[in-house]
PDB file of C-alpha atoms and ligand atoms in Angstrom:
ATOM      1  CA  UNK T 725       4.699 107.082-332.338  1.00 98.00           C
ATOM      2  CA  UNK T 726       7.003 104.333-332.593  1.00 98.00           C
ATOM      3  CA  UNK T 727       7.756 101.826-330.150  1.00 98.00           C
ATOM      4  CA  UNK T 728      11.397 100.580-330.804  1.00 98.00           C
ATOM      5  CA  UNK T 729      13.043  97.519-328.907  1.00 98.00           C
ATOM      6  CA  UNK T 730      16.510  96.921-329.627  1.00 98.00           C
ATOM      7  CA  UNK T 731      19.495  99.139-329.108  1.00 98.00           C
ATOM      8  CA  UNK T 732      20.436  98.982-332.743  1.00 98.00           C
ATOM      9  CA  UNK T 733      16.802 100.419-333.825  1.00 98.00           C
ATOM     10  CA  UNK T 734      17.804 102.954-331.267  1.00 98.00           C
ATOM     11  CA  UNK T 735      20.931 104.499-332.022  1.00 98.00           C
ATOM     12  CA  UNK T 736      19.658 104.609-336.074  1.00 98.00           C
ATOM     13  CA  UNK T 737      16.456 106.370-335.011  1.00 98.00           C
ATOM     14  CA  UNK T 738      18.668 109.145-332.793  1.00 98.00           C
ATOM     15  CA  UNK T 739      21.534 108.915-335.237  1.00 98.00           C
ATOM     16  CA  UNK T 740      18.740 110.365-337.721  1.00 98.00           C
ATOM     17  CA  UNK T 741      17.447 112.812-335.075  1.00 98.00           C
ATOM     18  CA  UNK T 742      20.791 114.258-334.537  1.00 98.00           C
ATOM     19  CA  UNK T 743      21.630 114.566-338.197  1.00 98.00           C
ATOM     20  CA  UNK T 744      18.345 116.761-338.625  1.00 98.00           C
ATOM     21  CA  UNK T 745      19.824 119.187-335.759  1.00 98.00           C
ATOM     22  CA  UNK T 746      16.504 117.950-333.935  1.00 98.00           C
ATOM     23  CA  UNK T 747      16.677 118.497-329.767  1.00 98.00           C
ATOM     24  CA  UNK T 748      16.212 115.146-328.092  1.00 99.00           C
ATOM     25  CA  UNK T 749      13.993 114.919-324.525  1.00 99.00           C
ATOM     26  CA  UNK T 750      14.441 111.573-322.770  1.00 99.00           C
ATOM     27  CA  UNK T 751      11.989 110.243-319.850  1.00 99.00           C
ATOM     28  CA  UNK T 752      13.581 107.672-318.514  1.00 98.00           C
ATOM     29  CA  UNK T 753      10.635 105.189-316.771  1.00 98.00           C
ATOM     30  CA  UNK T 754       9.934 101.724-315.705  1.00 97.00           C
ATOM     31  CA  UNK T 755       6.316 101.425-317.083  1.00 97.00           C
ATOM     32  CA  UNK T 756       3.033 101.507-315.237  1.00 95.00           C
ATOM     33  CA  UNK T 757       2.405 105.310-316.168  1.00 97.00           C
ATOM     34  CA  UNK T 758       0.664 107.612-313.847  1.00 96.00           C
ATOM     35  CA  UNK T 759      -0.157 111.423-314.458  1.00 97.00           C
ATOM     36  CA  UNK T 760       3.059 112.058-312.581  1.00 97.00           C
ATOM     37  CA  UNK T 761       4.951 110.661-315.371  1.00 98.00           C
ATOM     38  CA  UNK T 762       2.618 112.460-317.969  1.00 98.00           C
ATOM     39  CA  UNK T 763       4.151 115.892-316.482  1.00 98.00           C
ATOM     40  CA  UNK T 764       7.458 114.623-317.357  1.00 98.00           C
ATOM     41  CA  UNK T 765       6.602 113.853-320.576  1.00 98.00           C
ATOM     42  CA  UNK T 766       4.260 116.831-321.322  1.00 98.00           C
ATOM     43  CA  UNK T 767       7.141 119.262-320.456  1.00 98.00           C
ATOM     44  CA  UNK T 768       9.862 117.078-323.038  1.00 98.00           C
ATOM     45  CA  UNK T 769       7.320 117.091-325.371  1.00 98.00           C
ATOM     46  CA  UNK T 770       6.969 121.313-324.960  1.00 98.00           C
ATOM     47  CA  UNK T 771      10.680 121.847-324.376  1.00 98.00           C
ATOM     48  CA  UNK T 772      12.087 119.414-327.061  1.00 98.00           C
ATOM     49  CA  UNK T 773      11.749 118.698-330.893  1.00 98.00           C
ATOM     50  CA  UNK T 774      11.679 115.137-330.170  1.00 98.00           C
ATOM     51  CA  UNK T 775      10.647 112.989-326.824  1.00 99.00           C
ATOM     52  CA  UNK T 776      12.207 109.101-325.962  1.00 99.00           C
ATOM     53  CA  UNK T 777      10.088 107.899-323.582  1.00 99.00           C
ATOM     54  CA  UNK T 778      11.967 104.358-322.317  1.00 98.00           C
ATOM     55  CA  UNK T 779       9.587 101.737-320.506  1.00 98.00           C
ATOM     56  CA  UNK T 780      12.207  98.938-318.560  1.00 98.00           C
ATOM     57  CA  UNK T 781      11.601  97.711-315.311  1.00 98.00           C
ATOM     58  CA  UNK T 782      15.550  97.509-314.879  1.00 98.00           C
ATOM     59  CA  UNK T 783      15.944  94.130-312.843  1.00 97.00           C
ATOM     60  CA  UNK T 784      19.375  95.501-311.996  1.00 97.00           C
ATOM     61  CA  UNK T 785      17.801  98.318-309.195  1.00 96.00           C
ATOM     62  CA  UNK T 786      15.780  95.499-306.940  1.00 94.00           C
ATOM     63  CA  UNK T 787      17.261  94.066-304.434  1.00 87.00           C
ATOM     64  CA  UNK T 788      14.183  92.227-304.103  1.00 88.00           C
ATOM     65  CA  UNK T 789      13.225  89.427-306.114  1.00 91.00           C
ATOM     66  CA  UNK T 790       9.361  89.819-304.624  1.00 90.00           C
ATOM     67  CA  UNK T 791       8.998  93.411-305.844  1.00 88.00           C
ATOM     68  CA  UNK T 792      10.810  92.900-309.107  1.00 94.00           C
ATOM     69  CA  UNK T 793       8.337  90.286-309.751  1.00 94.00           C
ATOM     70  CA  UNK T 794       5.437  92.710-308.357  1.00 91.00           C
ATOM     71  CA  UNK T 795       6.208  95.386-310.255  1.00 91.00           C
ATOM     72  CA  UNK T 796       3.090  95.993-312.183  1.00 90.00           C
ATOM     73  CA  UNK T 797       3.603  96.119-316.040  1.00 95.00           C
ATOM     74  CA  UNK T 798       1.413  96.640-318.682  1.00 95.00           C
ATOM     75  CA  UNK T 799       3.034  97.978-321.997  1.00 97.00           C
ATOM     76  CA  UNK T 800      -0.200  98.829-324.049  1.00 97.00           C
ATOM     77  CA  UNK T 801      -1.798 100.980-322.035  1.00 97.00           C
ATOM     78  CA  UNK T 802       1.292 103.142-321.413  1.00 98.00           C
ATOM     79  CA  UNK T 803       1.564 103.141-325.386  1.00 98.00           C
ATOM     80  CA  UNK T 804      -1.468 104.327-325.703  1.00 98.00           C
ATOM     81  CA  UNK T 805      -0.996 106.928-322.844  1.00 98.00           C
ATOM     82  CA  UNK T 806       2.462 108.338-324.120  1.00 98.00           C
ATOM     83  CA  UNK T 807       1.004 108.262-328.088  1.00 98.00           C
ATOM     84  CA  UNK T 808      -2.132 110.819-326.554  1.00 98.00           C
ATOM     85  CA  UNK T 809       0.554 113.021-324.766  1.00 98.00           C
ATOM     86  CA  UNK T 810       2.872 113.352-328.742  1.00 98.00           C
ATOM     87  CA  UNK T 811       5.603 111.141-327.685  1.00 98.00           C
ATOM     88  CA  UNK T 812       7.827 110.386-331.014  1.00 98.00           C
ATOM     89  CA  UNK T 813       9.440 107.059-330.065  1.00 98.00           C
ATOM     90  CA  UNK T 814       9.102 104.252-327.014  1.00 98.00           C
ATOM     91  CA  UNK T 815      12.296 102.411-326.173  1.00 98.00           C
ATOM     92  CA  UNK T 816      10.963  98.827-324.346  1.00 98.00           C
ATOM     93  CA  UNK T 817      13.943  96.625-324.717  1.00 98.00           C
ATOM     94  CA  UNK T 818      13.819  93.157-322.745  1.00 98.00           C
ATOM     95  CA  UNK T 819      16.354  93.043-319.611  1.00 97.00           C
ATOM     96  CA  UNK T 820      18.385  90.593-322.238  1.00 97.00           C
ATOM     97  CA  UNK T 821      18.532  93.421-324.991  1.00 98.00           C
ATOM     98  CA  UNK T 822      19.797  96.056-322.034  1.00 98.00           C
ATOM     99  CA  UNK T 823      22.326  93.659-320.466  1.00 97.00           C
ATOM    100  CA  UNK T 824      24.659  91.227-321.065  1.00 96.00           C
ATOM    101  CA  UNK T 825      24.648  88.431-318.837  1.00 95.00           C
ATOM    102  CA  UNK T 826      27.968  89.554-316.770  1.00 94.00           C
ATOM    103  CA  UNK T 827      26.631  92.990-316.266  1.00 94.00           C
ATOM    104  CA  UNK T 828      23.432  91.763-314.653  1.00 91.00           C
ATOM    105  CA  UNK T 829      25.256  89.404-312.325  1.00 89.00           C
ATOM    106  CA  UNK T 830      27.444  91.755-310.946  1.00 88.00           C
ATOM    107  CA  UNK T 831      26.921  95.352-308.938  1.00 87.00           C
ATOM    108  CA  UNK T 832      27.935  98.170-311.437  1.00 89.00           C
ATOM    109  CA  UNK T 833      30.445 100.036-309.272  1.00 89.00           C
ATOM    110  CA  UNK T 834      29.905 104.090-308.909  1.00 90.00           C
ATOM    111  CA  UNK T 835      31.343 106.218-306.516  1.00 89.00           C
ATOM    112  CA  UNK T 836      27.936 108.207-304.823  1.00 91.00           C
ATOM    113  CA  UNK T 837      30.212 110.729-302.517  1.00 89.00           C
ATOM    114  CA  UNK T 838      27.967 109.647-299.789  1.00 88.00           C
ATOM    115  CA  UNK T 839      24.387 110.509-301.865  1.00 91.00           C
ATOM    116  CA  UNK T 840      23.634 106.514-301.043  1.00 88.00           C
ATOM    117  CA  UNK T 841      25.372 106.156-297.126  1.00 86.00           C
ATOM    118  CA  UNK T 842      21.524 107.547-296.889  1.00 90.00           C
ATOM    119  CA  UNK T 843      18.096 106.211-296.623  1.00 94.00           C
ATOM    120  CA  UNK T 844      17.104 104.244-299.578  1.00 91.00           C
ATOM    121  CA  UNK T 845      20.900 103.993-300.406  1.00 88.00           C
ATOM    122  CA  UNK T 846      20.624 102.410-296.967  1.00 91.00           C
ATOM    123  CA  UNK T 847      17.654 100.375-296.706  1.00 90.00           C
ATOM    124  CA  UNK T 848      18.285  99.189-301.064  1.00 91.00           C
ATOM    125  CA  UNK T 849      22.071  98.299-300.949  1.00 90.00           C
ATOM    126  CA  UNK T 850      22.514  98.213-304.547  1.00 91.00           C
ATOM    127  CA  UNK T 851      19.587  99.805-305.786  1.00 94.00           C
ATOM    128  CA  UNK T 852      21.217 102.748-307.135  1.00 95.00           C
ATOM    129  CA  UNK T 853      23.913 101.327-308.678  1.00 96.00           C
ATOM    130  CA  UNK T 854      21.437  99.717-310.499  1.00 96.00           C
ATOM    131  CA  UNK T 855      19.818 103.072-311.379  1.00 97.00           C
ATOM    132  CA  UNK T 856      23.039 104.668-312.609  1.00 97.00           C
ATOM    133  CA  UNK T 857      23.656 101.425-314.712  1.00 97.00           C
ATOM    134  CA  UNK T 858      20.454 101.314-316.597  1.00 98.00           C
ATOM    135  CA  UNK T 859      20.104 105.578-316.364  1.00 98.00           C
ATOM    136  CA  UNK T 860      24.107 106.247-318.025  1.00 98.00           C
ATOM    137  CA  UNK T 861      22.922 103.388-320.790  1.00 98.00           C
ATOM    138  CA  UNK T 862      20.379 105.186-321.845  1.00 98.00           C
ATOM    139  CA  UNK T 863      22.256 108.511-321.992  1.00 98.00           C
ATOM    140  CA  UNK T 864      24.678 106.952-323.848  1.00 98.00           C
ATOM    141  CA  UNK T 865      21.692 105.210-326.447  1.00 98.00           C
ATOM    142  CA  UNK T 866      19.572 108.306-326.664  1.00 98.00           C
ATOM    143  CA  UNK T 867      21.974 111.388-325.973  1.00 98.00           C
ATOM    144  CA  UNK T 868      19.375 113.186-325.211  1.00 98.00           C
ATOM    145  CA  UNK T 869      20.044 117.355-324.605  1.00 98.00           C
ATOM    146  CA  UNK T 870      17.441 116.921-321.307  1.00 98.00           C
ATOM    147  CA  UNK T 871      16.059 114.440-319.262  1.00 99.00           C
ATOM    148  CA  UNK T 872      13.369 114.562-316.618  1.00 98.00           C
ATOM    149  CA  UNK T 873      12.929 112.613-313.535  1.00 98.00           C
ATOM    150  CA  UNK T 874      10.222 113.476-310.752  1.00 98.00           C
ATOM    151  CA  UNK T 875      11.293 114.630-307.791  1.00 98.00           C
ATOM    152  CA  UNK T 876       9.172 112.269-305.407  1.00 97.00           C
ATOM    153  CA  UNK T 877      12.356 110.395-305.802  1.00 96.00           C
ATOM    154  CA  UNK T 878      14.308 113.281-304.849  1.00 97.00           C
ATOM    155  CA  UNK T 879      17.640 110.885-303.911  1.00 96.00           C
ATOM    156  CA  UNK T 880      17.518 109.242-307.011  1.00 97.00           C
ATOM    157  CA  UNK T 881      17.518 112.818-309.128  1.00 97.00           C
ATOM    158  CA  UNK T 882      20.610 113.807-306.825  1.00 96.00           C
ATOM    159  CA  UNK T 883      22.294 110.705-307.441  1.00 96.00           C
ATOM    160  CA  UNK T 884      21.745 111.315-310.846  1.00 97.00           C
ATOM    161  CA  UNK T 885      23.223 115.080-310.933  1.00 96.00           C
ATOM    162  CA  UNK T 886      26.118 113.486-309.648  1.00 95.00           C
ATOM    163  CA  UNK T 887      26.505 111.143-312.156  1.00 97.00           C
ATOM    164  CA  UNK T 888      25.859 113.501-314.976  1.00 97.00           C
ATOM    165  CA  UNK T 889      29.116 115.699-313.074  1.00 96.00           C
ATOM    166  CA  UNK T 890      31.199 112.911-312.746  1.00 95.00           C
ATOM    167  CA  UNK T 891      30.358 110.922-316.389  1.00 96.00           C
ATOM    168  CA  UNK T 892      30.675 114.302-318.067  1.00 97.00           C
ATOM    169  CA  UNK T 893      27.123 113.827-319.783  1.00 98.00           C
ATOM    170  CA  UNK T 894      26.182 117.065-321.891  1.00 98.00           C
ATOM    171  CA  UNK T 895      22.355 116.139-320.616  1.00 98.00           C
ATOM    172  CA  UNK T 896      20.598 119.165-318.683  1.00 98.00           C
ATOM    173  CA  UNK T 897      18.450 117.294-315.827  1.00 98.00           C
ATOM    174  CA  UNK T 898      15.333 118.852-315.855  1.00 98.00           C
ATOM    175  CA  UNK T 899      13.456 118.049-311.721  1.00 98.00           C
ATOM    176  CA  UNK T 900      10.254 118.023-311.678  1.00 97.00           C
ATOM    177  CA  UNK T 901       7.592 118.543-308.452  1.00 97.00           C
ATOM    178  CA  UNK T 902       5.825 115.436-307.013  1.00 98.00           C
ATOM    179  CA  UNK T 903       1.861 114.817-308.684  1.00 98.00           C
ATOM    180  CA  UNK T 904      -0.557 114.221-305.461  1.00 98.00           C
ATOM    181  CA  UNK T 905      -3.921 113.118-305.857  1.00 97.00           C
ATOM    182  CA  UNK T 906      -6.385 115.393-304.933  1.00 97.00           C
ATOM    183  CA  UNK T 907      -6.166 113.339-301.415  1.00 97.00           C
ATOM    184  CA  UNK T 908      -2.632 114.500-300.844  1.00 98.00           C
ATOM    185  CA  UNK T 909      -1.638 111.030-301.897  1.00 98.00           C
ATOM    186  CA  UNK T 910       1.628 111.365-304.195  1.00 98.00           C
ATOM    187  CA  UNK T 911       1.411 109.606-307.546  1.00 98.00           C
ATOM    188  CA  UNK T 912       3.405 106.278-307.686  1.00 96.00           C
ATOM    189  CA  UNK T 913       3.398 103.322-310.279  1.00 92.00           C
ATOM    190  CA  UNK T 914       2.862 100.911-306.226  1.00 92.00           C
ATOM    191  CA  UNK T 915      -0.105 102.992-306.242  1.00 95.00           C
ATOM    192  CA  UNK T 916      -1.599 100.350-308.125  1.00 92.00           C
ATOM    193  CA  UNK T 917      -0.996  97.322-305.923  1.00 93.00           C
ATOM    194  CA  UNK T 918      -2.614  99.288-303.092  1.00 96.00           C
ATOM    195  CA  UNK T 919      -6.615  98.773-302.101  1.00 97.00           C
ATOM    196  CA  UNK T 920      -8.785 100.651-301.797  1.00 96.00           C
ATOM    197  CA  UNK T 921      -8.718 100.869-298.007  1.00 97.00           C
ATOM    198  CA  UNK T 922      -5.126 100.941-298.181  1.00 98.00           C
ATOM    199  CA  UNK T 923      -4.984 104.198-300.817  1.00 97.00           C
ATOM    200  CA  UNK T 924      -7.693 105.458-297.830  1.00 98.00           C
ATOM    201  CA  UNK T 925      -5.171 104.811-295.185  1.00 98.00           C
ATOM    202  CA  UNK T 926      -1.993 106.165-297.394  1.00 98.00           C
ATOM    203  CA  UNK T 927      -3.648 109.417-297.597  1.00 98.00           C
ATOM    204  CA  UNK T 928      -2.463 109.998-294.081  1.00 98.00           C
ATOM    205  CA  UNK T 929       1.432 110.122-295.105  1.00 98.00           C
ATOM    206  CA  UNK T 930       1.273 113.515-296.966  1.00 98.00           C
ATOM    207  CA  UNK T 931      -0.958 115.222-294.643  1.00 98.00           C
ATOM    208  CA  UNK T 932       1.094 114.483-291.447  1.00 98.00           C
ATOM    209  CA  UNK T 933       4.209 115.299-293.966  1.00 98.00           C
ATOM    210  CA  UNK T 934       2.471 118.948-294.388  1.00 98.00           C
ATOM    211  CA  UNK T 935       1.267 118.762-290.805  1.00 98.00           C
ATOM    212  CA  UNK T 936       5.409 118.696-289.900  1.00 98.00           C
ATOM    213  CA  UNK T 937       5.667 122.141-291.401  1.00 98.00           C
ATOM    214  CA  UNK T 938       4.377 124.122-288.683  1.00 97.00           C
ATOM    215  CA  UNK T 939       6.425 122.874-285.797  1.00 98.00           C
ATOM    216  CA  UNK T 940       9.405 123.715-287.515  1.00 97.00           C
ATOM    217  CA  UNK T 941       9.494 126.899-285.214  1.00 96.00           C
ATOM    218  CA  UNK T 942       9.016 125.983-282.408  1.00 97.00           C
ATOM    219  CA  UNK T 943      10.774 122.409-282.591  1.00 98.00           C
ATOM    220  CA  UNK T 944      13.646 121.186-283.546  1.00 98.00           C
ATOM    221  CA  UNK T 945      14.917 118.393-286.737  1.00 98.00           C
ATOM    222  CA  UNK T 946      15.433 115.830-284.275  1.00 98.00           C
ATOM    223  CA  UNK T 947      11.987 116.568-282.280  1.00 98.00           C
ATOM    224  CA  UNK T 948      10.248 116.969-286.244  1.00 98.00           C
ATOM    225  CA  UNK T 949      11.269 113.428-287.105  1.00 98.00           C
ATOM    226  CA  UNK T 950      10.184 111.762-284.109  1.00 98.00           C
ATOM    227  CA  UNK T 951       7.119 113.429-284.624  1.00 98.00           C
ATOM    228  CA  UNK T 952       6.627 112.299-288.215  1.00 98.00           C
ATOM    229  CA  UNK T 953       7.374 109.134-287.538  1.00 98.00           C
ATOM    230  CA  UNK T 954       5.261 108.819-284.220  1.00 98.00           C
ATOM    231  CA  UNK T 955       2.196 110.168-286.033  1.00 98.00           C
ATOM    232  CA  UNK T 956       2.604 107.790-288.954  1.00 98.00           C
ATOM    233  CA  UNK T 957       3.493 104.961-286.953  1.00 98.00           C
ATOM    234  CA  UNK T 958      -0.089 105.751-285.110  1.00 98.00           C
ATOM    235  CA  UNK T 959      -2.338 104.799-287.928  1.00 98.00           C
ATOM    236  CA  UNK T 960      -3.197 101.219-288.090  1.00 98.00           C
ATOM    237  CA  UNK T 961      -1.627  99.349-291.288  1.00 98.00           C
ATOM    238  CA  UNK T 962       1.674 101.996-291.555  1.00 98.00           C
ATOM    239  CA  UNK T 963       5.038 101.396-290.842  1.00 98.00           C
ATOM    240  CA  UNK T 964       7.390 103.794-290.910  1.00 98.00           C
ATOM    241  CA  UNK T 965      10.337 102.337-292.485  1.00 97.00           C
ATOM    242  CA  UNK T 966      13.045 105.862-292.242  1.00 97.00           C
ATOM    243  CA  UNK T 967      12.282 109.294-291.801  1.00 98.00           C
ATOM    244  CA  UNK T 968      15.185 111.693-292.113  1.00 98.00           C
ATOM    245  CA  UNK T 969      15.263 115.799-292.654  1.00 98.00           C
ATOM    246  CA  UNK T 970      18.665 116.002-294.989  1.00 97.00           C
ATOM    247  CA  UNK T 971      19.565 118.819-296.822  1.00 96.00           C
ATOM    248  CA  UNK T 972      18.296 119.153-300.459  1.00 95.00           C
ATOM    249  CA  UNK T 973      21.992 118.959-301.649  1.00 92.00           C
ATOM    250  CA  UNK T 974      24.292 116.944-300.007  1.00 92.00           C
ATOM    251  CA  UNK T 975      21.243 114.567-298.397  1.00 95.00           C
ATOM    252  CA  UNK T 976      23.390 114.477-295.066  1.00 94.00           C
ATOM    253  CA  UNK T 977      21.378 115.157-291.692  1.00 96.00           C
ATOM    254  CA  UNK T 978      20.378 118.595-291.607  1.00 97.00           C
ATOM    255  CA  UNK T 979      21.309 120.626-288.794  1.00 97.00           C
ATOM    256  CA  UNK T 980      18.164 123.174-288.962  1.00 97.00           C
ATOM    257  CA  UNK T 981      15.615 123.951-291.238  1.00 98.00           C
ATOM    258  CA  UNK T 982      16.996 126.105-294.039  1.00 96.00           C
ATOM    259  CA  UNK T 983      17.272 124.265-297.883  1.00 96.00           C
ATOM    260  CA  UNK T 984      16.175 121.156-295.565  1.00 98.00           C
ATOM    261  CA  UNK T 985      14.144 118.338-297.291  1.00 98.00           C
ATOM    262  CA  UNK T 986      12.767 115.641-294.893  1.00 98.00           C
ATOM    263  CA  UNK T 987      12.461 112.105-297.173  1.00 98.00           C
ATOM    264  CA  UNK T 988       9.933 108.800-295.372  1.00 98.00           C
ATOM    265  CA  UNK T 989       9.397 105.443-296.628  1.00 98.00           C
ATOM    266  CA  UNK T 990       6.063 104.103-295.451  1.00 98.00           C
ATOM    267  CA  UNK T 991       5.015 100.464-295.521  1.00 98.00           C
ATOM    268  CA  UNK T 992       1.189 100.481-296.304  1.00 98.00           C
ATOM    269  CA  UNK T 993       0.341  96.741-295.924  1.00 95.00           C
ATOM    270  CA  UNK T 994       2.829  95.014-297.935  1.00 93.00           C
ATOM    271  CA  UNK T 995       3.387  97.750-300.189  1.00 94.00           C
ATOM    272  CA  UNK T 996       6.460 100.289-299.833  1.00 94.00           C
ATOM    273  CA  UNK T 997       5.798 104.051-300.571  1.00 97.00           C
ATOM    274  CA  UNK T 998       8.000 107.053-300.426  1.00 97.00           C
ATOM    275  CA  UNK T 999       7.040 110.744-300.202  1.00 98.00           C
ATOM    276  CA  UNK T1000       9.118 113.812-299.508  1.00 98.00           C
ATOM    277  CA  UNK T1001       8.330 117.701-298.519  1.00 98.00           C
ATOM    278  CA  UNK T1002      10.498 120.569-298.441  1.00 98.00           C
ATOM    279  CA  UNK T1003      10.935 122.996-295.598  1.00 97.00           C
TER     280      UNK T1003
HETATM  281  O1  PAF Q1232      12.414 106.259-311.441  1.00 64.55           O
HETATM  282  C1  PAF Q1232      12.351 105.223-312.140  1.00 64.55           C
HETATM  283  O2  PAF Q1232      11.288 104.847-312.620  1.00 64.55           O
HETATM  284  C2  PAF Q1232      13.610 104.404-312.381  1.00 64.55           C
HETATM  285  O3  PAF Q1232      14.413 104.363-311.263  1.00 64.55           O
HETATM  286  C3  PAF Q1232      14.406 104.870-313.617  1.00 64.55           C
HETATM  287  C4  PAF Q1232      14.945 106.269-313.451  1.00 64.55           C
HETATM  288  C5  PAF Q1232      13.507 104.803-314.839  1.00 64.55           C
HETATM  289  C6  PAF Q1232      15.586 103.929-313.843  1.00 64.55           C
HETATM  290  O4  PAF Q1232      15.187 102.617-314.031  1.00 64.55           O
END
């Protein structure tokens, strides 16, 4: 495995790729690599002749100095992860490498079609912008033929369809389904920043999530929600920052159940997790 930093060493080592006829998988990441980010990488590795695997914390997606500076980081052990899973090359440029000084000063402009009017497009102004900045880059850099995201960010992998429609990539985004611990607990890189007690308390998240499913019968999306976010709101140390039930396209409010997705953002302590579950 190599582990390549600058753009230049880059576009020679996918030039070569492409002139061998190889098929290039890209997972895109920031770093701090869970098993949720090995099943990305696991199914590139199976469904691809050769896997990127980029590790950026892209300053350009926090709106928050505090968590950009929290964001746990820790390069050689996610080497030494992605070499174990076959992974050819690591791209781990430095936010100077990825950006020149004007693009990180000023908000890349995209047009979402409402996919950010939403939730974390909401609550992040920014943030995604930032995401389709860093995320066309590397499409551009690696030209991959797919590229996997996890779908515990399920607005972020819309918002990326979109771009790929609108940029006229020739990527194929491959979704992939959320990694929960055997507690329920979905797999997240903030994981790490949680204690023990907290990861104890977290638990509770995904398990009133599943709970939700079986009053969608009886109840309905506006009576779910309040629900969710009563019961969550319950246990000591969460705070419910949005729950919404959208639909799994468009991520507008749903109006009932069917191809309905409902999407929360939990405070647990001073740490900010998000979760999702399909109805
Ligand atoms: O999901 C992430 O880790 C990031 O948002 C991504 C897609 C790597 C872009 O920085």
């Amino acid at each position: 495995m190599q582990i390549i930093t600058t753009r230049q060493a880059l576009s020679d080592q996918v030039a070569a790729c492409k002139q061998k006829q190889k098929t290039i998988g890209l997972v895109p990441t920031m770093g701090a690599l869970h098993e949720g980010h090995a099943s990305l990488v696991r199914k590139s590795v199976s469904g691809n002749n050769v896997t990127f695997v980029s590790v950026f914390v892209n300053p350009t997606q926090f709106n928050n100095k505090e968590d950009l500076e929290k964001y746990p980081r820790n390069l050689e052990r996610d080497a030494d992860l992605l070499a174990s899973l076959g992974v050819d090359y690591v791209f781990a440029p430095t936010p100077e490498e990825m950006y020149t000084p004007e693009e990180m000063n000023t908000v890349f402009n995209f047009d979402f079609g409402g996919l950010d009017s939403v939730m974390e497009g909401k609550m992040r102004p920014g943030h995604f912008n930032g995401v389709v900045q860093v995320v066309s880059k590397l499409f551009r850099l690696v030209q991959p033929d797919r590229a996997y995201f996890g779908e515990k960010d399920y607005q972020q992998l819309a918002v990326i369809r979109r771009m790929v429609d609108i940029m006229h990539f020739n990527v194929q985004i491959v979704g992939c389904p959320i990694v929960r611990e055997a507690s329920g607990l979905a797999l997240s890189s903030r994981n790490e920043r949680l204690s023990a007690e907290e990861k104890q308390t977290a638990v509770n998240i995904s398990h009133i999530l599943f709970e939700s499913r079986q009053l969608t019968q009886s109840q309905t999306v506006a009576q779910v929600e309040s629900w969710v976010i009563e019961q969550i709101n319950r246990v000591p140390g969460l705070t419910v920052e949005y729950y919404q039930i959208v639909d799994q396209t468009t991520l507008q409010p749903a109006p009932d159940f069917s191809h309905a997705i409902g999407c929360v953002t939990v405070y647990c302590g001073p740490v900010r997790l998000i979760d999702n579950v399909k109805y």
